[in-house]
Short mmCIF file of C-alpha atoms in Angstrom, two decimals:
data_model
loop_
_atom_site.label_atom_id
_atom_site.label_comp_id
_atom_site.label_asym_id
_atom_site.label_seq_id
_atom_site.Cartn_x
_atom_site.Cartn_y
_atom_site.Cartn_z
CA MET V 1 15.23 55.38 30.26
CA SER V 2 14.78 53.35 27.07
CA PRO V 3 12.13 54.54 24.58
CA ALA V 4 8.84 52.66 24.36
CA PRO V 5 8.77 50.05 21.56
CA ARG V 6 6.94 51.07 18.40
CA VAL V 7 4.97 47.79 18.42
CA PRO V 8 3.48 46.80 21.81
CA TRP V 9 4.39 43.38 23.17
CA GLN V 10 0.71 42.36 23.12
CA ALA V 11 0.65 42.57 19.31
CA LYS V 12 3.87 40.56 19.09
CA PHE V 13 2.41 38.01 21.50
CA MET V 14 -0.64 37.37 19.29
CA ALA V 15 1.53 37.24 16.18
CA LEU V 16 3.65 34.56 17.82
CA VAL V 17 0.61 32.47 18.71
CA PHE V 18 -0.48 32.28 15.07
CA ILE V 19 3.05 31.95 13.65
CA TRP V 20 4.05 29.09 15.94
CA GLY V 21 0.61 27.51 15.86
CA SER V 22 0.88 27.20 12.08
CA SER V 23 4.41 25.73 12.23
CA PHE V 24 3.05 22.21 12.71
CA LEU V 25 0.91 22.55 9.58
CA LEU V 26 3.93 23.79 7.60
CA MET V 27 6.08 20.88 8.80
CA LYS V 28 3.37 18.38 7.83
CA VAL V 29 3.19 19.78 4.31
CA GLY V 30 7.00 19.88 4.13
CA LEU V 31 7.12 16.17 4.93
CA GLU V 32 5.34 15.46 1.65
CA SER V 33 8.73 15.57 -0.09
CA LEU V 34 11.38 16.47 2.50
CA SER V 35 12.74 14.38 5.35
CA ALA V 36 12.49 15.48 8.97
CA VAL V 37 16.25 16.11 9.13
CA GLN V 38 16.14 18.21 5.96
CA ILE V 39 13.29 20.25 7.41
CA ALA V 40 15.14 20.88 10.70
CA ALA V 41 18.34 21.86 8.88
CA LEU V 42 16.62 24.13 6.35
CA ARG V 43 14.59 25.76 9.11
CA LEU V 44 17.69 26.51 11.15
CA VAL V 45 19.71 27.82 8.21
CA THR V 46 17.00 30.14 6.89
CA GLY V 47 16.05 31.31 10.38
CA ALA V 48 19.65 32.08 11.30
CA ALA V 49 20.28 33.80 7.96
CA THR V 50 17.22 36.01 8.51
CA ILE V 51 18.30 37.18 11.96
CA LEU V 52 21.96 37.57 11.02
CA ALA V 53 21.02 39.73 8.02
CA LEU V 54 18.86 41.96 10.22
CA LEU V 55 21.61 42.08 12.86
CA TRP V 56 24.11 43.22 10.23
CA MET V 57 21.69 45.82 8.80
CA ARG V 58 21.19 47.30 12.27
CA GLY V 59 24.90 47.46 12.94
CA GLY V 60 24.78 44.89 15.72
CA SER V 61 27.26 42.15 16.53
CA LEU V 62 27.36 38.65 17.96
CA PRO V 63 28.48 38.08 21.56
CA HIS V 64 32.25 38.22 22.04
CA GLU V 65 32.69 36.52 25.41
CA ARG V 66 33.94 32.94 25.31
CA TRP V 67 31.86 31.93 28.34
CA VAL V 68 28.70 33.06 26.53
CA TRP V 69 29.42 30.78 23.57
CA LYS V 70 30.05 27.85 25.90
CA HIS V 71 26.51 28.21 27.25
CA LEU V 72 25.17 28.84 23.74
CA VAL V 73 26.23 25.31 22.82
CA VAL V 74 23.61 24.07 25.29
CA THR V 75 20.89 26.55 24.34
CA GLY V 76 21.53 26.08 20.62
CA LEU V 77 21.05 22.35 21.10
CA LEU V 78 17.96 22.59 23.34
CA LEU V 79 16.25 25.53 21.60
CA GLY V 80 17.13 24.67 18.01
CA THR V 81 18.76 21.46 16.85
CA LEU V 82 16.97 18.93 19.07
CA PRO V 83 13.38 20.27 19.18
CA PHE V 84 13.28 21.21 15.49
CA THR V 85 14.38 17.68 14.59
CA LEU V 86 12.15 15.94 17.14
CA PHE V 87 8.96 17.78 16.15
CA ALA V 88 9.56 17.09 12.46
CA LEU V 89 10.28 13.43 13.20
CA SER V 90 7.15 13.16 15.34
CA GLU V 91 4.98 14.33 12.45
CA THR V 92 6.19 11.41 10.33
CA ARG V 93 4.23 9.21 12.75
CA VAL V 94 1.43 11.35 14.24
CA SER V 95 -0.83 14.16 13.06
CA SER V 96 0.22 17.80 13.20
CA ALA V 97 -2.57 18.38 15.73
CA LEU V 98 -1.18 15.74 18.09
CA ALA V 99 2.39 17.01 17.64
CA GLY V 100 1.16 20.50 18.55
CA ILE V 101 -0.42 19.12 21.72
CA GLY V 102 2.99 17.75 22.69
CA ASN V 103 4.31 21.30 22.75
CA ALA V 104 1.79 22.18 25.49
CA THR V 105 3.80 20.10 27.97
CA THR V 106 6.64 22.64 27.96
CA PRO V 107 5.51 24.38 31.20
CA ILE V 108 5.54 21.00 32.97
CA ALA V 109 9.15 20.47 31.90
CA THR V 110 9.92 24.06 32.87
CA VAL V 111 8.79 23.45 36.46
CA LEU V 112 11.15 20.48 36.78
CA ALA V 113 14.00 22.34 35.06
CA THR V 114 13.44 25.32 37.34
CA MET V 115 13.90 23.08 40.36
CA ALA V 116 17.28 22.04 38.99
CA PHE V 117 18.65 25.32 37.59
CA LEU V 118 17.09 28.16 39.61
CA PRO V 119 17.72 27.63 43.32
CA GLY V 120 16.54 30.41 45.57
CA ALA V 121 13.10 30.90 44.03
CA ARG V 122 9.93 29.11 45.09
CA ALA V 123 7.11 27.17 43.49
CA THR V 124 3.60 27.27 44.92
CA ARG V 125 1.85 24.06 45.86
CA PRO V 126 -0.82 24.49 43.12
CA LYS V 127 1.91 24.62 40.48
CA VAL V 128 3.46 21.40 41.73
CA ILE V 129 0.04 19.72 41.77
CA ALA V 130 -0.51 21.02 38.23
CA VAL V 131 2.65 19.20 37.12
CA VAL V 132 1.19 15.92 38.38
CA ILE V 133 -2.13 16.66 36.69
CA GLY V 134 -0.27 17.49 33.48
CA PHE V 135 1.38 14.07 33.54
CA ILE V 136 -2.07 12.51 33.96
CA GLY V 137 -3.18 14.43 30.87
CA VAL V 138 -0.20 13.13 28.90
CA VAL V 139 -0.98 9.55 29.93
CA THR V 140 -4.61 10.09 28.93
CA ILE V 141 -3.52 11.20 25.46
CA MET V 142 -1.17 8.24 25.06
CA GLN V 143 -3.84 5.71 26.18
CA PRO V 144 -1.47 2.85 27.06
CA TRP V 145 -4.50 0.68 27.86
CA ALA V 146 -6.05 0.95 24.37
CA SER V 147 -5.20 -0.90 21.17
CA GLY V 148 -6.11 2.14 19.06
CA ARG V 149 -3.81 4.50 20.92
CA PRO V 150 -1.66 7.09 19.08
CA ASP V 151 1.80 6.11 17.93
CA LEU V 152 3.70 6.27 21.21
CA VAL V 153 7.09 6.83 19.60
CA GLY V 154 5.77 9.69 17.48
CA PHE V 155 3.96 11.40 20.33
CA GLY V 156 6.92 10.71 22.61
CA MET V 157 9.18 12.65 20.24
CA ALA V 158 6.76 15.60 20.34
CA LEU V 159 6.83 15.46 24.14
CA ALA V 160 10.63 15.35 24.07
CA GLY V 161 10.64 18.45 21.84
CA GLY V 162 8.51 20.28 24.40
CA VAL V 163 10.83 19.14 27.20
CA CYS V 164 13.81 20.55 25.28
CA TYR V 165 12.18 23.99 25.24
CA GLY V 166 11.37 23.84 28.95
CA ILE V 167 14.94 22.94 29.87
CA GLY V 168 16.50 25.22 27.26
CA TRP V 169 14.71 28.41 28.27
CA THR V 170 15.28 27.75 31.97
CA TYR V 171 18.96 27.13 31.29
CA ASN V 172 19.05 30.34 29.24
CA ARG V 173 17.57 32.30 32.14
CA ARG V 174 19.96 30.75 34.65
CA PHE V 175 23.22 31.14 32.75
CA LEU V 176 22.71 33.75 30.00
CA ALA V 177 20.30 36.33 31.44
CA ARG V 178 23.13 38.79 32.17
CA ALA V 179 24.52 38.28 28.66
CA ASP V 180 21.34 39.48 26.92
CA LEU V 181 21.97 43.14 26.04
CA GLY V 182 18.81 43.46 23.96
CA GLY V 183 18.44 43.52 20.21
CA LEU V 184 19.21 40.57 17.97
CA SER V 185 22.60 39.49 19.26
CA GLN V 186 21.51 36.61 21.49
CA PRO V 187 18.74 35.15 19.30
CA ALA V 188 21.09 35.31 16.30
CA ALA V 189 23.84 33.54 18.24
CA THR V 190 21.40 30.89 19.49
CA LEU V 191 20.21 29.98 16.01
CA LEU V 192 23.73 30.16 14.60
CA MET V 193 24.92 27.65 17.19
CA GLY V 194 21.90 25.49 16.37
CA CYS V 195 23.06 25.47 12.73
CA VAL V 196 26.57 24.43 13.73
CA LEU V 197 25.25 21.57 15.86
CA MET V 198 22.95 20.49 13.02
CA VAL V 199 25.89 19.87 10.67
CA PRO V 200 27.00 16.52 12.16
CA VAL V 201 23.37 15.41 12.41
CA ILE V 202 22.62 15.94 8.74
CA LEU V 203 26.00 14.52 7.64
CA VAL V 204 25.39 11.30 9.55
CA TRP V 205 21.85 11.14 8.21
CA GLY V 206 23.06 11.66 4.64
CA ALA V 207 25.72 8.96 5.01
CA LEU V 208 23.04 6.48 6.10
CA GLN V 209 20.72 7.14 3.14
CA SER V 210 20.66 4.90 0.09
CA GLY V 211 21.39 7.92 -2.12
CA GLY V 212 24.44 8.85 -0.08
CA MET V 213 25.39 12.45 0.67
CA SER V 214 23.39 13.70 -2.32
CA SER V 215 20.28 12.91 -0.25
CA ILE V 216 21.04 15.97 1.88
CA TRP V 217 19.76 18.37 -0.80
CA SER V 218 17.46 16.11 -2.87
CA TYR V 219 13.70 15.63 -2.70
CA ASP V 220 12.44 12.36 -1.30
CA GLN V 221 10.32 11.34 -4.26
CA ASP V 222 9.26 8.12 -2.53
CA ARG V 223 6.97 10.28 -0.41
CA LEU V 224 5.17 11.69 -3.46
CA GLY V 225 2.46 10.06 -5.48
CA THR V 226 2.98 9.61 -9.22
CA SER V 227 0.54 12.37 -10.08
CA GLN V 228 2.28 14.74 -7.66
CA ILE V 229 5.70 14.02 -9.17
CA GLU V 230 4.35 14.58 -12.66
CA ALA V 231 2.72 17.83 -11.57
CA GLY V 232 6.00 19.01 -10.11
CA SER V 233 8.05 18.08 -13.15
CA ALA V 234 5.45 19.66 -15.42
CA GLY V 235 5.70 22.94 -13.55
CA GLY V 236 2.56 22.37 -11.51
CA GLY V 237 4.55 23.32 -8.46
CA TRP V 238 3.53 20.65 -5.92
CA MET V 239 7.12 19.61 -5.39
CA TRP V 240 7.92 23.24 -4.67
CA LEU V 241 5.08 23.65 -2.17
CA PRO V 242 6.76 21.68 0.67
CA LEU V 243 9.99 23.60 0.10
CA LEU V 244 8.17 26.95 0.16
CA CYS V 245 6.39 25.95 3.37
CA ILE V 246 9.68 25.16 5.09
CA LEU V 247 11.26 28.38 3.82
CA ALA V 248 8.31 30.25 5.35
CA LEU V 249 8.78 28.23 8.53
CA GLY V 250 12.44 29.21 8.64
CA ILE V 251 12.20 32.87 7.66
CA VAL V 252 8.98 33.78 9.48
CA GLY V 253 8.36 30.95 11.94
CA THR V 254 11.94 30.81 13.17
CA GLY V 255 13.92 33.93 12.21
CA ALA V 256 11.25 36.60 12.68
CA ALA V 257 9.57 34.66 15.50
CA TYR V 258 12.77 34.46 17.54
CA ILE V 259 13.02 38.24 17.37
CA LEU V 260 9.41 38.60 18.55
CA GLN V 261 9.96 35.96 21.21
CA PHE V 262 12.83 37.75 22.89
CA ASP V 263 10.93 41.07 22.65
CA VAL V 264 7.86 39.60 24.39
CA VAL V 265 9.93 38.11 27.22
CA ARG V 266 11.80 41.42 27.62
CA GLY V 267 8.61 43.50 27.52
CA ALA V 268 6.18 41.37 29.52
CA GLY V 269 8.41 39.05 31.51
CA PRO V 270 8.94 35.31 31.19
CA VAL V 271 5.78 34.29 33.05
CA ILE V 272 3.38 36.11 30.71
CA GLY V 273 5.52 35.13 27.74
CA SER V 274 5.21 31.46 28.64
CA THR V 275 1.39 31.54 28.32
CA ILE V 276 1.99 31.26 24.56
CA THR V 277 2.65 27.60 25.33
CA TYR V 278 -0.97 26.63 25.75
CA LEU V 279 -2.33 28.87 22.99
CA ILE V 280 -0.05 27.41 20.29
CA PRO V 281 -1.64 23.91 20.40
CA ILE V 282 -5.12 25.39 20.03
CA VAL V 283 -4.07 26.97 16.73
CA SER V 284 -2.23 23.84 15.61
CA VAL V 285 -5.23 21.62 16.34
CA LEU V 286 -7.64 23.94 14.54
CA LEU V 287 -5.39 24.14 11.48
CA GLY V 288 -4.83 20.39 11.47
CA VAL V 289 -8.56 19.70 11.58
CA LEU V 290 -9.74 22.47 9.25
CA VAL V 291 -6.92 22.46 6.67
CA LEU V 292 -5.54 18.92 6.73
CA GLY V 293 -8.71 17.07 7.72
CA GLU V 294 -7.09 15.52 10.81
CA SER V 295 -9.10 14.32 13.79
CA LEU V 296 -8.56 13.61 17.47
CA GLY V 297 -10.05 10.78 19.49
CA LEU V 298 -12.08 11.29 22.65
CA PHE V 299 -9.24 10.50 25.05
CA GLU V 300 -6.86 12.70 23.07
CA VAL V 301 -9.26 15.62 23.44
CA ILE V 302 -9.77 14.93 27.16
CA GLY V 303 -6.02 14.68 27.72
CA PHE V 304 -5.49 17.87 25.73
CA VAL V 305 -7.90 19.76 27.98
CA ILE V 306 -6.17 18.38 31.09
CA VAL V 307 -2.74 19.41 29.83
CA LEU V 308 -3.96 22.91 28.92
CA ALA V 309 -5.55 23.32 32.36
CA ALA V 310 -2.30 22.25 34.01
CA ALA V 311 -0.33 24.69 31.85
CA ALA V 312 -2.71 27.51 32.77
CA VAL V 313 -2.25 26.83 36.50
CA ILE V 314 1.53 26.63 36.11
CA ASN V 315 1.60 30.02 34.35
CA ALA V 316 -0.85 31.73 36.71
CA PRO V 317 0.67 34.46 38.93
CA ALA V 318 1.31 33.22 42.47
CA ARG V 319 -0.95 34.58 45.21
CA ARG V 320 0.51 36.09 48.34
CA PRO V 321 0.57 34.76 50.94
CA ALA V 322 0.58 31.24 49.55
CA ALA V 323 1.56 27.86 50.81
CA THR V 324 4.91 27.12 49.25
CA LEU V 325 7.31 24.24 48.98
CA ALA V 326 11.04 24.57 49.29
CA ILE V 327 11.55 24.52 45.55
CA PRO V 328 12.03 27.31 42.99
CA GLU V 329 9.35 29.70 41.79
CA VAL V 330 8.39 28.90 38.23
CA SER V 331 9.16 31.74 35.87
CA PRO V 332 9.69 30.16 32.45
CA ALA V 333 10.38 31.94 29.21
CA ALA V 334 8.31 31.40 26.14
CA PRO V 335 9.00 28.21 24.18
CA GLN V 336 9.07 27.81 20.44
CA PRO V 337 7.69 24.87 18.49
#
């Protein structure tokens, strides 16, 4: 019998809500002088370095089986490279609050991914209906009928980031559940593979920039106002603030959070762990409004409420007996922004 953890999963759960909820604020500040691709790459590198250092200090090791690493290519892409890049790109076009709302669609994607990857389980009729309602909420946010609608490409990228998490964690449960021996081995390997897959992305991006490959590690001064550039060069530190925010996002919001994430799923199960999904956007919206002065339109708020309600139904424990459809039971793991 394994000893009880020193920190209960409930405390880790609440820590994750605030850590991931603030990630959208940190990305928005980072975009003041860093590109979305730079942010994704720096976040992956610092997050992976954090977990690998802790893994080494604890005497752990990375997985050795070749079949595990084959599946880690998929999870590293879907839980690291793609969503980190997509969320940062989305915030170049929409507010951090709206990007955070996009993350709330992860349970909807998880239901559909569960149907594909987890045969043998069942989904209750209310959960399936909630998926449809969730799509209605997404359409309400996007407002295709209105001229003043949000940037559809930007919000679409946030939705795609949420979809990546839904598919990625379901894939992880389907193919890598028996490979998780506890500790930091699997989260470290996942982020490490995300780093490897990020290399071609940032190299192609650098080759396409006017500054060439040197753009990979340089500030984008075109994003900064003259006064901000002068403040940075004079030691005022503004140019360092975006970098510090992304370092915090990588070390705390990615490295430490991945450790907490796996611990919550192990301690409370994937269903309870997935309820983080609809608490994260609440924090991101509050921070966007209170700290960055962002605002949401009426339809965006209405759609947000609809999506949160759908997510709550999807994550609710199934009643027994319950009318069921011949499709898998939804039991997603917790997503990360």
